[in-house]
mmCIF file of C-alpha atoms and ligand atoms in Angstrom:
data_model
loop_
_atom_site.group_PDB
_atom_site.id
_atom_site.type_symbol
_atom_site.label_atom_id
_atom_site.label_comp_id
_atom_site.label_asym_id
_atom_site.label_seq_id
_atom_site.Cartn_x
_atom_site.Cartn_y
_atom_site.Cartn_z
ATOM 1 C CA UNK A 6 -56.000 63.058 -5.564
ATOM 2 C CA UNK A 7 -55.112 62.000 -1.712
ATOM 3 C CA UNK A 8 -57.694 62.076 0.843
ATOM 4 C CA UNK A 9 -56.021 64.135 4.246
ATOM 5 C CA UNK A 10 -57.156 61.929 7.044
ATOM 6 C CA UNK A 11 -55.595 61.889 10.755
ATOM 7 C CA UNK A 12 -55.201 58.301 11.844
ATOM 8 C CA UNK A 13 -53.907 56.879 14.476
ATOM 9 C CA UNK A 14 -52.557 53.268 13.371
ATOM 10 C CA UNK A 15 -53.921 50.201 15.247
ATOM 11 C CA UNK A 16 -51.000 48.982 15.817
ATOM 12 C CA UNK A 17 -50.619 52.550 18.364
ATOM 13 C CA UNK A 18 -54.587 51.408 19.883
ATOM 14 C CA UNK A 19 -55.481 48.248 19.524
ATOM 15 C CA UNK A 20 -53.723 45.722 22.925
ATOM 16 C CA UNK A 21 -52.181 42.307 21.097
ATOM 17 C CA UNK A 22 -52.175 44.164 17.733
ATOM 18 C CA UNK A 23 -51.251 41.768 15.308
ATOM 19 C CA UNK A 24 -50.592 42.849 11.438
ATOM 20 C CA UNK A 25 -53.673 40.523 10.276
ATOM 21 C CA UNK A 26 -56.988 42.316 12.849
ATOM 22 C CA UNK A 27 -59.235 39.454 13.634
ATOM 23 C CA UNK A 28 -63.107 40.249 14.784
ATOM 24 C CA UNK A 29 -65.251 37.449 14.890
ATOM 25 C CA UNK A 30 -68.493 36.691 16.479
ATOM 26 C CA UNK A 31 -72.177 35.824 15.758
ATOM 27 C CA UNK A 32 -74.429 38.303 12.800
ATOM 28 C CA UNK A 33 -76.751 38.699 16.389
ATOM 29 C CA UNK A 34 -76.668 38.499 19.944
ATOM 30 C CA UNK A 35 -79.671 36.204 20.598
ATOM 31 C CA UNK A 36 -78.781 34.813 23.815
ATOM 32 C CA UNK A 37 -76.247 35.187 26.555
ATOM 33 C CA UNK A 38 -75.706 31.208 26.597
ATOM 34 C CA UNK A 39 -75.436 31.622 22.819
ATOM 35 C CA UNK A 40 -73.350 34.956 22.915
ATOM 36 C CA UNK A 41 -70.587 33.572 25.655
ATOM 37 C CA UNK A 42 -70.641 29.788 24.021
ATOM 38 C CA UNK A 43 -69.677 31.329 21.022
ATOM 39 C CA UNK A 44 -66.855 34.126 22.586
ATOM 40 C CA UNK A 45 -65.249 31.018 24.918
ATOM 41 C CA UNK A 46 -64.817 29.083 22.004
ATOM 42 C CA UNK A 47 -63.544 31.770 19.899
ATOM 43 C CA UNK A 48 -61.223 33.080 22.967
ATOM 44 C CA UNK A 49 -59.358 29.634 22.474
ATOM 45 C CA UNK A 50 -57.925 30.738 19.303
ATOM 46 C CA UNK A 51 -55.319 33.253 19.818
ATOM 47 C CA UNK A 52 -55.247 34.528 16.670
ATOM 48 C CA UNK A 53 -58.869 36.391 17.424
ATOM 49 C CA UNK A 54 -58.607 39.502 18.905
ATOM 50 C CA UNK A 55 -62.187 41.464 18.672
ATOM 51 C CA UNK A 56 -65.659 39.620 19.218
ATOM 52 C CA UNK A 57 -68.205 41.305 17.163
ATOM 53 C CA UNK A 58 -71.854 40.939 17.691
ATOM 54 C CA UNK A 59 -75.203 42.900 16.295
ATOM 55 C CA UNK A 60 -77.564 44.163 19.413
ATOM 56 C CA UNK A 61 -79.769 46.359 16.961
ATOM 57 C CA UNK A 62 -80.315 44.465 13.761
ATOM 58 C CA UNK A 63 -80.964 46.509 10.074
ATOM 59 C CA UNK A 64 -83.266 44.117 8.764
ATOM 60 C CA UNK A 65 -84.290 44.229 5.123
ATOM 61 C CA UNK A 66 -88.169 43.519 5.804
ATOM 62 C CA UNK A 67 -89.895 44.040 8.860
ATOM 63 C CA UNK A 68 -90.933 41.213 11.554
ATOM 64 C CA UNK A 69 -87.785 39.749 10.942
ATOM 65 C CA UNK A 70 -85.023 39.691 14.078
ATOM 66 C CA UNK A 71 -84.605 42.880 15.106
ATOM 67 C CA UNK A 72 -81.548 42.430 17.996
ATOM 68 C CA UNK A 73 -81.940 41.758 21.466
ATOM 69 C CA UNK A 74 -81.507 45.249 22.303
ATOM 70 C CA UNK A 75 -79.231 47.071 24.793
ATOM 71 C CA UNK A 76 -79.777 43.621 27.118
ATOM 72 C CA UNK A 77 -77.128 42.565 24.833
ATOM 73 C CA UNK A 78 -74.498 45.123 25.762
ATOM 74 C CA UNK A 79 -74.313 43.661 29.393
ATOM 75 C CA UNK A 80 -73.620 40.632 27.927
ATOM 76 C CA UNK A 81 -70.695 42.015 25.583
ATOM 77 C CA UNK A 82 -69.246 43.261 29.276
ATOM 78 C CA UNK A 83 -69.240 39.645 30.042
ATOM 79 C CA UNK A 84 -67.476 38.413 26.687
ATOM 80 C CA UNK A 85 -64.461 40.977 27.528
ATOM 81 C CA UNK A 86 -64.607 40.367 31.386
ATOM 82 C CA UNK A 87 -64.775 36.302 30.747
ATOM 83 C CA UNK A 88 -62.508 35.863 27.914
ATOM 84 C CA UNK A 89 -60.505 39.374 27.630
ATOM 85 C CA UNK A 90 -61.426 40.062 23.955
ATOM 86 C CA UNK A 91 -62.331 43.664 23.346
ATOM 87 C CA UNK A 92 -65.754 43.929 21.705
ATOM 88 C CA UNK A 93 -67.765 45.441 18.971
ATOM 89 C CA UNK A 94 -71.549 46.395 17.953
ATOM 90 C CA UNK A 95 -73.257 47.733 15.301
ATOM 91 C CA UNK A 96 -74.527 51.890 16.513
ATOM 92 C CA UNK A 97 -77.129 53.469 14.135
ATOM 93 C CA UNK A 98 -78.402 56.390 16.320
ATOM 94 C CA UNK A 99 -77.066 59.057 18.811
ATOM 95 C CA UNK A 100 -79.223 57.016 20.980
ATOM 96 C CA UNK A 101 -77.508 53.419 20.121
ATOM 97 C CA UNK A 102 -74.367 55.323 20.571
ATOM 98 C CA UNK A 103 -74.951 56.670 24.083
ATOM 99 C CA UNK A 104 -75.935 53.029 25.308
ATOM 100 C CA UNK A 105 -72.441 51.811 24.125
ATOM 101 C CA UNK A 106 -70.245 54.280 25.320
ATOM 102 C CA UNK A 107 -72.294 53.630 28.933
ATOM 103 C CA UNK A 108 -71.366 49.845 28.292
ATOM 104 C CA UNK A 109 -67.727 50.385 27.629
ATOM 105 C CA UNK A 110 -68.189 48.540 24.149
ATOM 106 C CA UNK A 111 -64.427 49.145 22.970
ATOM 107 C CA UNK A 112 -65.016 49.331 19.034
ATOM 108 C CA UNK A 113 -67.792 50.946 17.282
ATOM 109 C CA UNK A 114 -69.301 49.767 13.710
ATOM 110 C CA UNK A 115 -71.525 51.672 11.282
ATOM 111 C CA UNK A 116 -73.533 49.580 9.285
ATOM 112 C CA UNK A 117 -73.549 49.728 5.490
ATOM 113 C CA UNK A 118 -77.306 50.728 5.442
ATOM 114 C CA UNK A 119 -76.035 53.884 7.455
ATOM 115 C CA UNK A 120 -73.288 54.450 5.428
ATOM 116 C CA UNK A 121 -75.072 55.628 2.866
ATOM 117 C CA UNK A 122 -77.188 58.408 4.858
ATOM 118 C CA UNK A 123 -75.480 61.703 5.393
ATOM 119 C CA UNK A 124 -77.995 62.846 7.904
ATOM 120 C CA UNK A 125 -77.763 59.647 10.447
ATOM 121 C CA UNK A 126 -73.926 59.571 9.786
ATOM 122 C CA UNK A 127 -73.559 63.020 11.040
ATOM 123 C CA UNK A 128 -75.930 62.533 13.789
ATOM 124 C CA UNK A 129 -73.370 59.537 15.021
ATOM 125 C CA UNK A 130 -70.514 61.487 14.577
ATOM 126 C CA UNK A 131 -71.824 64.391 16.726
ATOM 127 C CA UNK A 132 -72.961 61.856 19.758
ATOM 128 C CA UNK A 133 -69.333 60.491 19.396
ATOM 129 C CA UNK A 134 -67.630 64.154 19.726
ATOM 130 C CA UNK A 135 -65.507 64.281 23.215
ATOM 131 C CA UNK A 136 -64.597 60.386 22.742
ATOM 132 C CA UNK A 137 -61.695 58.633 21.139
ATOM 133 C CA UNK A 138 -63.524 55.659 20.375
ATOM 134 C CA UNK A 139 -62.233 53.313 17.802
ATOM 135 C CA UNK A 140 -65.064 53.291 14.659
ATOM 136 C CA UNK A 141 -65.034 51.001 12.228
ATOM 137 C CA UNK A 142 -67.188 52.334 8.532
ATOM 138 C CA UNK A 143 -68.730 49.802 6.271
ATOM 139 C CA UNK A 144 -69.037 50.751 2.570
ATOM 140 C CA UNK A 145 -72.334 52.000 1.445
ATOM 141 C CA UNK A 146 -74.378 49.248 0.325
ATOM 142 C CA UNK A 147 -74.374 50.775 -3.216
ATOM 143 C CA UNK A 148 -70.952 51.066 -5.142
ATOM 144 C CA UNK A 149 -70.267 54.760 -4.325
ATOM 145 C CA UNK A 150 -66.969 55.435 -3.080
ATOM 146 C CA UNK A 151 -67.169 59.199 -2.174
ATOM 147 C CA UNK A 152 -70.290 57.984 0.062
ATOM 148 C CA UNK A 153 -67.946 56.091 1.824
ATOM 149 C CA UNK A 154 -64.976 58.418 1.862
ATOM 150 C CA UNK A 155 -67.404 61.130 3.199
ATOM 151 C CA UNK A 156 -68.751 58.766 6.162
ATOM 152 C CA UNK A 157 -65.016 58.393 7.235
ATOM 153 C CA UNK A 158 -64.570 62.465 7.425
ATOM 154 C CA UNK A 159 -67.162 63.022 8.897
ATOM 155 C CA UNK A 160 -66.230 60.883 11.487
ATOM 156 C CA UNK A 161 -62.765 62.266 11.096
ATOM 157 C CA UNK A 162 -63.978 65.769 11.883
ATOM 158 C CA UNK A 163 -65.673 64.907 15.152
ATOM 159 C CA UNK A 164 -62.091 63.829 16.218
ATOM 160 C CA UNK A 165 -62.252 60.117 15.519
ATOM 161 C CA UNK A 166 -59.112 58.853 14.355
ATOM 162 C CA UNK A 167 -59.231 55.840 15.900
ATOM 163 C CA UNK A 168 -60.672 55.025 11.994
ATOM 164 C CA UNK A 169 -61.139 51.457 9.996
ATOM 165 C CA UNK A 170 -62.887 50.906 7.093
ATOM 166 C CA UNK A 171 -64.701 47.513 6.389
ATOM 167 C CA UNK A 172 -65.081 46.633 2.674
ATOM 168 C CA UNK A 173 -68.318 44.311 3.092
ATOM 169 C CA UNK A 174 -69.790 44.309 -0.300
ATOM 170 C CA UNK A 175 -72.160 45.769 -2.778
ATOM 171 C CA UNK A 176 -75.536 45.440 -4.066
ATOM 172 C CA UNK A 177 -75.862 44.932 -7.513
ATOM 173 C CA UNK A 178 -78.760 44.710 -9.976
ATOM 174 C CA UNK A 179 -76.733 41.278 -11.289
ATOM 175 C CA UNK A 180 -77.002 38.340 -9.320
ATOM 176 C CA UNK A 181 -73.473 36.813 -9.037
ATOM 177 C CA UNK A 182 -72.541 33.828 -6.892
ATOM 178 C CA UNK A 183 -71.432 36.317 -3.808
ATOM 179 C CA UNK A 184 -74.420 37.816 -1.811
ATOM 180 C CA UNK A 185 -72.987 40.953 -2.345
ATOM 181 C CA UNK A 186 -70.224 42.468 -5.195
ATOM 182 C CA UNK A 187 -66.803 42.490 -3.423
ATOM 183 C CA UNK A 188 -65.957 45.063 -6.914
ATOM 184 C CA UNK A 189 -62.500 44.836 -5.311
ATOM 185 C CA UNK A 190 -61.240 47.988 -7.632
ATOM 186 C CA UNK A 191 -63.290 49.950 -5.089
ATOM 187 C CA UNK A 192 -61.338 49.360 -1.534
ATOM 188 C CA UNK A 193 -58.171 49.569 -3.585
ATOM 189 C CA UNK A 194 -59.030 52.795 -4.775
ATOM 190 C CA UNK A 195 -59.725 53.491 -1.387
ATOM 191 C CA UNK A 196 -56.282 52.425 -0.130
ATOM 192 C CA UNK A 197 -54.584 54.660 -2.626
ATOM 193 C CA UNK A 198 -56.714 57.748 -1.903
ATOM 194 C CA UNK A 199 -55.648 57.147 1.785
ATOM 195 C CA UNK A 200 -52.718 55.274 2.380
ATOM 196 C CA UNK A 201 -52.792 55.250 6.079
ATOM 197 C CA UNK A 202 -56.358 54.114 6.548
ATOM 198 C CA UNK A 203 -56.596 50.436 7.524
ATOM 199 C CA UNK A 204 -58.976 48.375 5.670
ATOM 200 C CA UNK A 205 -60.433 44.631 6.706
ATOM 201 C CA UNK A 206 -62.268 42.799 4.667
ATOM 202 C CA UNK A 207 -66.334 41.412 5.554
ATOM 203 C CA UNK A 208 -66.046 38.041 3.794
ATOM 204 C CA UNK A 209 -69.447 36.789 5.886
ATOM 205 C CA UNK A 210 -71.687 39.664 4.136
ATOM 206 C CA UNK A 211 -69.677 39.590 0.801
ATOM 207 C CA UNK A 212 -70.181 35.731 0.341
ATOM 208 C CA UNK A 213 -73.392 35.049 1.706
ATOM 209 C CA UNK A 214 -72.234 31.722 1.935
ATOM 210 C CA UNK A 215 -70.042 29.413 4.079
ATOM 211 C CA UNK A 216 -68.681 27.662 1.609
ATOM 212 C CA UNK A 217 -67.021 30.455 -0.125
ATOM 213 C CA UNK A 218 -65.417 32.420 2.884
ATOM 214 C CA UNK A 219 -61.848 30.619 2.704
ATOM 215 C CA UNK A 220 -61.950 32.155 -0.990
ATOM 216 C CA UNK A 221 -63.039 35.544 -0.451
ATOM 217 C CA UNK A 222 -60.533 36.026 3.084
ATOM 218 C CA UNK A 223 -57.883 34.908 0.751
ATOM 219 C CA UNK A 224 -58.560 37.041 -2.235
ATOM 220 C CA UNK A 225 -58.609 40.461 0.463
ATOM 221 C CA UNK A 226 -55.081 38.516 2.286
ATOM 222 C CA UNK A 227 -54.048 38.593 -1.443
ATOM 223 C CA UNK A 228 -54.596 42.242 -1.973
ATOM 224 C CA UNK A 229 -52.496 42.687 1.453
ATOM 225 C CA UNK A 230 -55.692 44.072 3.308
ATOM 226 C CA UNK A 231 -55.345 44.575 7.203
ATOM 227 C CA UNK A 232 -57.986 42.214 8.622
ATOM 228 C CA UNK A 233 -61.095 40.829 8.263
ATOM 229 C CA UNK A 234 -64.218 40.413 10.017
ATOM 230 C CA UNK A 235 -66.147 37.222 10.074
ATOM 231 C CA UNK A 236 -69.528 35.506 11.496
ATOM 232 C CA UNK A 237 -69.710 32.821 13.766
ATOM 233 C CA UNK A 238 -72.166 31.146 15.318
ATOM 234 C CA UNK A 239 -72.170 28.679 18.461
ATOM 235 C CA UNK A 240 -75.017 27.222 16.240
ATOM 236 C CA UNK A 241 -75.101 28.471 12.311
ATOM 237 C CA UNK A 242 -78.351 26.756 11.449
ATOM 238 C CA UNK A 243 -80.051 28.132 14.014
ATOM 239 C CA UNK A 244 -78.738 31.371 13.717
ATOM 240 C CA UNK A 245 -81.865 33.992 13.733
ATOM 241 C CA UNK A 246 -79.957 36.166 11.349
ATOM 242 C CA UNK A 247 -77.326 35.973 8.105
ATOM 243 C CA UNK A 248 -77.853 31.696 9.265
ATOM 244 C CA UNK A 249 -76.234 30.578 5.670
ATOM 245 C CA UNK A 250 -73.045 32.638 6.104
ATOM 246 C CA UNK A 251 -72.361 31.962 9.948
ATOM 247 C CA UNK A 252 -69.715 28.683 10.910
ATOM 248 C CA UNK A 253 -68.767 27.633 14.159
ATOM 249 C CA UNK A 254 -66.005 28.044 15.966
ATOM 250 C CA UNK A 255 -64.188 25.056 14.724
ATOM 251 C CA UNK A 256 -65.357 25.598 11.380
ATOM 252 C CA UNK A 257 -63.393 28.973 11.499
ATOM 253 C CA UNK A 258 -60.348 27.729 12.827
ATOM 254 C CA UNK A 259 -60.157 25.493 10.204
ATOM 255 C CA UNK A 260 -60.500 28.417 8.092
ATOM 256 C CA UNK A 261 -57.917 30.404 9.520
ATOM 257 C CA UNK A 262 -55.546 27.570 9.207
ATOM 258 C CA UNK A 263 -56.007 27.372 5.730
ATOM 259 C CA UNK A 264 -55.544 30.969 4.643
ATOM 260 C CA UNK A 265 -52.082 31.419 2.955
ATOM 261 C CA UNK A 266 -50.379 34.747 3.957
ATOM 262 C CA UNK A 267 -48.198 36.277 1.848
ATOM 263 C CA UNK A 268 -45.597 39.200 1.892
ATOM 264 C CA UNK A 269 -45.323 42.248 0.064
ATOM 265 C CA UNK A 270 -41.297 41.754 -0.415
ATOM 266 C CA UNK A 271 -39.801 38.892 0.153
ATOM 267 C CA UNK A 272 -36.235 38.184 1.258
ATOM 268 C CA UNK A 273 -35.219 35.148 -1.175
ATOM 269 C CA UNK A 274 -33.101 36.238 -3.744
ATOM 270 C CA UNK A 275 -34.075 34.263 -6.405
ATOM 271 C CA UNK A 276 -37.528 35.295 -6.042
ATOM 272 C CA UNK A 277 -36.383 38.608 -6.332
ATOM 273 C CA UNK A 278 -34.616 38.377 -8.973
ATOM 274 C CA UNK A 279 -36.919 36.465 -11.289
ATOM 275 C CA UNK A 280 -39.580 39.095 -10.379
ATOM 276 C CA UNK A 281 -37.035 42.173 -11.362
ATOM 277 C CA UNK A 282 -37.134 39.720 -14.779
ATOM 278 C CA UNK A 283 -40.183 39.852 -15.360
ATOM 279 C CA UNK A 284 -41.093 43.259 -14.104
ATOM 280 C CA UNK A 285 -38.414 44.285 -17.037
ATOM 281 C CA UNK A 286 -40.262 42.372 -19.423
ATOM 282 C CA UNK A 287 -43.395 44.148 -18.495
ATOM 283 C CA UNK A 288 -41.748 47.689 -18.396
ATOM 284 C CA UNK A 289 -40.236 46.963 -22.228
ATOM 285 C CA UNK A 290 -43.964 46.056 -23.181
ATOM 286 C CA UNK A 291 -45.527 48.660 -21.749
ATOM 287 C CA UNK A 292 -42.778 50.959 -23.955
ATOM 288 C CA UNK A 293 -44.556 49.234 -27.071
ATOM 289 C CA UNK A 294 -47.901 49.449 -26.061
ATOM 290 C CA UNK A 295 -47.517 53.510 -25.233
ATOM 291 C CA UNK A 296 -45.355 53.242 -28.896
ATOM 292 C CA UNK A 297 -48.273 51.073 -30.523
ATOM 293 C CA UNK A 298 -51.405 53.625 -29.348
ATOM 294 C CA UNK A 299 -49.255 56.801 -30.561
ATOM 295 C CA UNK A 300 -49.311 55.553 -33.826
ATOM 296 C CA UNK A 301 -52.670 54.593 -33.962
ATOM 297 C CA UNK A 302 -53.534 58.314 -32.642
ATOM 298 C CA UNK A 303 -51.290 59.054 -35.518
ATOM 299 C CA UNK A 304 -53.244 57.101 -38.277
ATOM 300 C CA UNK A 305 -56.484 59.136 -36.656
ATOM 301 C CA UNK A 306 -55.472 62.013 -36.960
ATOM 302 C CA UNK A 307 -54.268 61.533 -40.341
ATOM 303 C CA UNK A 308 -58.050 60.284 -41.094
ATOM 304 C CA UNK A 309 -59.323 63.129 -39.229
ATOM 305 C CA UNK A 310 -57.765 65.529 -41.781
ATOM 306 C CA UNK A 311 -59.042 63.192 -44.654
ATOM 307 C CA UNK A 312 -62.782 63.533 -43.595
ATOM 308 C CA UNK A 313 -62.313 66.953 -42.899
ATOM 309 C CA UNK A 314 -61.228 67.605 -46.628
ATOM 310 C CA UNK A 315 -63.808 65.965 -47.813
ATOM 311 C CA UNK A 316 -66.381 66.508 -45.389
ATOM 312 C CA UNK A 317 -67.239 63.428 -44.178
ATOM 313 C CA UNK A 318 -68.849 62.958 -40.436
ATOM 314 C CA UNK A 319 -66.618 61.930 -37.375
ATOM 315 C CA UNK A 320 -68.663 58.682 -36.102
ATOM 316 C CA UNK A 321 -69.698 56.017 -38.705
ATOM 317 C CA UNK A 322 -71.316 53.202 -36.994
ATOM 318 C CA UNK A 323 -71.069 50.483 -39.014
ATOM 319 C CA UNK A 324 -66.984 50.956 -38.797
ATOM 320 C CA UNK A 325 -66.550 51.179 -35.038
ATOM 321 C CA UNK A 326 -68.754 47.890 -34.653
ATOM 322 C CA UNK A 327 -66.445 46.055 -37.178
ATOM 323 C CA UNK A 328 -63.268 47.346 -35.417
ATOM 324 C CA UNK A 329 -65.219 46.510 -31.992
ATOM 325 C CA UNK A 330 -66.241 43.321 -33.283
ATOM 326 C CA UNK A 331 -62.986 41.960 -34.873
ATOM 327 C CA UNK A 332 -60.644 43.225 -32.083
ATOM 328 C CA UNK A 333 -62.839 41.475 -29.462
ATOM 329 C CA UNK A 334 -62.855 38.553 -31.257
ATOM 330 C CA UNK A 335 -58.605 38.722 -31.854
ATOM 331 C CA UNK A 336 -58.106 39.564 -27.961
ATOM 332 C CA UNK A 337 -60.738 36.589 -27.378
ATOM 333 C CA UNK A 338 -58.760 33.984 -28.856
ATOM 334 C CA UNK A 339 -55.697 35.127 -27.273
ATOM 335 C CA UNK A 340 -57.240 34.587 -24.029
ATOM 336 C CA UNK A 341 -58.495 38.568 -22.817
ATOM 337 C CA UNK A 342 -61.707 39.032 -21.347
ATOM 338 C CA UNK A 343 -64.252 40.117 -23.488
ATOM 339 C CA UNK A 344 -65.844 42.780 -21.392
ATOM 340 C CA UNK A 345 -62.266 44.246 -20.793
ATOM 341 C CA UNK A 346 -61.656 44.228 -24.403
ATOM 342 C CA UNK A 347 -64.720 46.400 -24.970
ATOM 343 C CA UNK A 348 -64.213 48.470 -22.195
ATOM 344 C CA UNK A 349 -60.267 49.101 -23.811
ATOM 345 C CA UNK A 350 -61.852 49.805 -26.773
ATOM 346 C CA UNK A 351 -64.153 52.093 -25.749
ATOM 347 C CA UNK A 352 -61.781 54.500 -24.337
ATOM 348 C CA UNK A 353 -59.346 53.857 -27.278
ATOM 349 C CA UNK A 354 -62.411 55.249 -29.829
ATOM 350 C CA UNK A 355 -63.466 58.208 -27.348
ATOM 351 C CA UNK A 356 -60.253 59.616 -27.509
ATOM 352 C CA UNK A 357 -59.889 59.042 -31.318
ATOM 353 C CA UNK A 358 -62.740 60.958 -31.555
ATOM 354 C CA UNK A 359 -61.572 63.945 -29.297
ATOM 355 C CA UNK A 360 -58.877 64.294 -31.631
ATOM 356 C CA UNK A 361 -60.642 64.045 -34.761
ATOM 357 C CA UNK A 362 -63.393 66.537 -33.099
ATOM 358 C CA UNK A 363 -60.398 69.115 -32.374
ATOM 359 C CA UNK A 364 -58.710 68.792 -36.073
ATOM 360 C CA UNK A 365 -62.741 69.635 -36.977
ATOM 361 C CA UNK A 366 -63.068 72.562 -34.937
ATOM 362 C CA UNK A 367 -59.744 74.039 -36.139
ATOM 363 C CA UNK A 368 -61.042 73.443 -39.347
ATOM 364 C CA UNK A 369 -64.122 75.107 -38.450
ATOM 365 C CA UNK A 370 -62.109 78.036 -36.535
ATOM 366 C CA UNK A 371 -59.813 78.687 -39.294
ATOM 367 C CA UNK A 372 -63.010 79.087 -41.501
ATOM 368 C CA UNK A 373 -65.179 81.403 -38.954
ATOM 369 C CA UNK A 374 -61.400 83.807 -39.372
ATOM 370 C CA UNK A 375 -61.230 83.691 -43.082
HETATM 371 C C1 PEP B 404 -73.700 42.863 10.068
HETATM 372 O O1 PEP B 404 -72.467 43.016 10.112
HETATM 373 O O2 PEP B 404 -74.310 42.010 10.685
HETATM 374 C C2 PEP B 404 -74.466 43.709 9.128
HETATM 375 C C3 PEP B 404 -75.729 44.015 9.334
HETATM 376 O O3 PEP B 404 -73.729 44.048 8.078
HETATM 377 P P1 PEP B 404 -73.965 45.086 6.854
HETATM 378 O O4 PEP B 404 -74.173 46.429 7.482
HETATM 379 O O5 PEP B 404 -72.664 44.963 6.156
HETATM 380 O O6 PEP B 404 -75.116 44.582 6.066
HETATM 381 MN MN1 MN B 405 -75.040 39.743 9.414
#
C-alpha cells in the first residue's frame, strides 16, 4: 500500500540541483579553523553542493564530545557566506531548532537516535510549523520501517515538504563488517511505498570505516538512490567524533571519481536488446516456477486428503527437516544461498500447511453438520 506524501522535488528547491545530491562535511564542528579548512577544500569540488556538520552531538556514552554548541552555527554562516554551499546540522529539540532557523542554516537533519522517538519527533515538527525548511529524516537506528515512515508524516503534517530521507544504517545484534546494517530491502521498500520521496544514502555511518565507503556509495548509486551524504574531515585522525569513518578532502575526491554511475535505461540498442533477451528468458521461467509450485500445492493437497482419511496429524517433524535439509543442500550446490533457501522454504511449508489445515477443517465442518 502507497504512502500519500506532498513533496516538493529538489530539483524545484535545492540552487545547482544536480540528479546525484552531494552533502559533505566533518561528523562535528570542533573548530572554526577546522570547520572552514574543511568547507574551502570541499567548495573546490563542484560536484558538492551541501556542507553538513554536527553542532549538538548524540553521543552513545557520556563525557564523550558533545558539539561545540550553537557557537558553531555562526560558523556554518561563514561556510555559506565564504564558499556559497548551503548548509546542514543535526536539530534534536524545539530548542536546537529555534537556534537554526535564527542562523539561517538552509537544511535541517534529524538524527537516527530521534527518529525513533515519537514524542521528540513531534516536538520538532511543531517548532518547525510556519517554515518551509528543507528536513532531511534518518532511519531509526533499529530496523523499523513504519518508525521511519511515521517521522516523515509527521513532519509532513506540520507542512514540511521540503522532505529527504537518509538511509544511514541499522543496529543489529550481529556484528557484520559495516558499523551499522545497510539491510538495503528496507530503503527500497521505502522507495516503493513513496515513489516521490528522495532518498540519499549515509555511507560514513553505514561503514564505519574509510576503507569501505567507495563500496557502500556504489552499492546505493547501484540501487539508483538520489544522493548521499558523507564525512570529511580537514584532519580524520584527529577527528573528536566518528574519527575511523571521516577522509579528507582529497581522499573524497578521489572517491567521487571513482564511483561508476549508471542509468536506469540506456539508449544503445544492443544493450537493449540483449536485456529484452534475457528479461524473456526470465519471464518464461518465472511461468515454470508459478507452474512448478501449483503442482506441488497440488501433491499437498492430495496428501492433505490422505491424512485426513486416515487421521494422521498435519506437521511431522522429522519430514519437514529432511525436505528442509535435502533441498538446502540441492539449492547449495547449485550455487543459492543457504539462508534464502530456508527462508523459501519456509514460506513454501506454511502455506502447505494452510491448505492442508483448511481440507482438515472441512473435514471437521462436514462432520460437526452430519
Ligand atoms: C551524524 O550524522 O553525525 C550522526 C550522529 O548520525 P546518526 O544519527 O546517523 O548516528
Ligand atoms: Mn558521525
Amino acid at each position: 500500500m502507497k504512502v500519500d506524501l506532498d513533496i516538493i522535488s529538489p530539483s524545484l528547491w535545492l540552487p545547482n540541483y544536480k540528479k546525484t545530491i552531494i552533502v559533505a562535511g566533518p561528523c562535528g564542528a570542533e573548530t572554526e579553523e577546522q570547520v572552514m579548512q574543511t568547507a574551502i577544500e570541499l567548495s573546490k569540488n563542484n560536484q558538492v553542493q551541501i556542507f553538513r556538520s554536527g553542532i549538538w552531538k548524540p553521543r552513545t556514552r557520556p563525557n564523550s564530545f558533545e558539539g561545540v554548541g550553537t557557537v558553531g552555527l555562526k560558523w556554518l554562516q561563514q561556510v555559506k557566506k565564504e564558499t556559497g554551499l548551503l548548509t546542514t546540522t543535526e536539530v534534536a529539540t524545539a530548542e536546537h531548532v529555534e537556534q537554526a532557523l535564527k542562523h539561517n542554516i538552509d537544511i535541517l537533519w534529524i538524527g537516527a537516535r530521534t527518529t525513533v522517538n515519537p514524542f521528540t519527533v513531534q516536538e520538532i515538527a511543531d517548532a518547525l510549523k510556519g517554515t518551509d525548511i528543507p528536513v532531511m529524516v534518518k532511519n531509526p537506528v533499529n530496523p523499523d520501517l513504519n518508525l521511519w515512515i511515521g517521522a516523515l508524516e509527521r513532519f509532513n503534517q506540520a507542512g514540511i515538504k521540503k522532505l529527504i530521507a537518509i538511509h544511514r544504517g541499522f543496529s543489529t545484534l550481529a556484528k557484520g563488517v559495516y558499523r551499522n546494517a545497510p539491510m538495503w530491502s528496507i530503503p527500497i521498500e521505502l522507495k516503493l511505498l513513496i515513489p516521490n520521496l528522495p532518498i540519499i544514502c549515509d555511507p560514513s555511518h553505514i561503514a564505519g570505516k574509510r576503507n569501505l565507503l567507495l563500496d557502500v556509495i556504489q552499492k546505493s548509486v547501484d540501487l539508483n538512490m538520489d544522493g548521499f551524504i558523507v564525512e570529511v574531515h580537514n584532519n580524520p585522525d584527529a577527528a573528536l567524533s566518528d574519527a575511523k569513518q571521516q577522509v579528507t578532502p582529497n581522499n573524497f575526491a578521489e572517491i567521487l571519481s571513482r564511483i561508476i554511475y549508471k542509468t536506469e535505461d540506456s539508449d544503445n540498442v544492443i544493450f537493449d536488446h540483449q536485456i529484452q533477451e534475457l528479461r524473456n528468458i526470465i519471464d518464461r521461467v518465472d511461468v515454470d516456477l508459478i507452474e512448478a509450485i501449483a503442482k506441488r500445492m497440488e501433491i499437498v493437497d492430495k496428501i492433505g486428503e490422505h491424512k485426513k482419511e486416515n487421521n494422521v496429524t498435519i506437521l511431522q517433524m522429522e519430514r519437514w527437516f529432511e525436505v528442509l535439509n535435502t533441498r538446502t543442500g540441492k539449492g547449495e550446490s547449485l550455487g543459492l544461498d543457504k539462508t534464502f533457501l530456508t527462508r523459501l522454504f519456509d514460506l513454501v511449508h506454511e502455506e502447505s500447511i494452510r491448505r492442508q489445515q483448511e481440507i482438515m477443517s472441512n473435514a471437521n465442518k462436514e462432520q460437526s453438520i452430519d
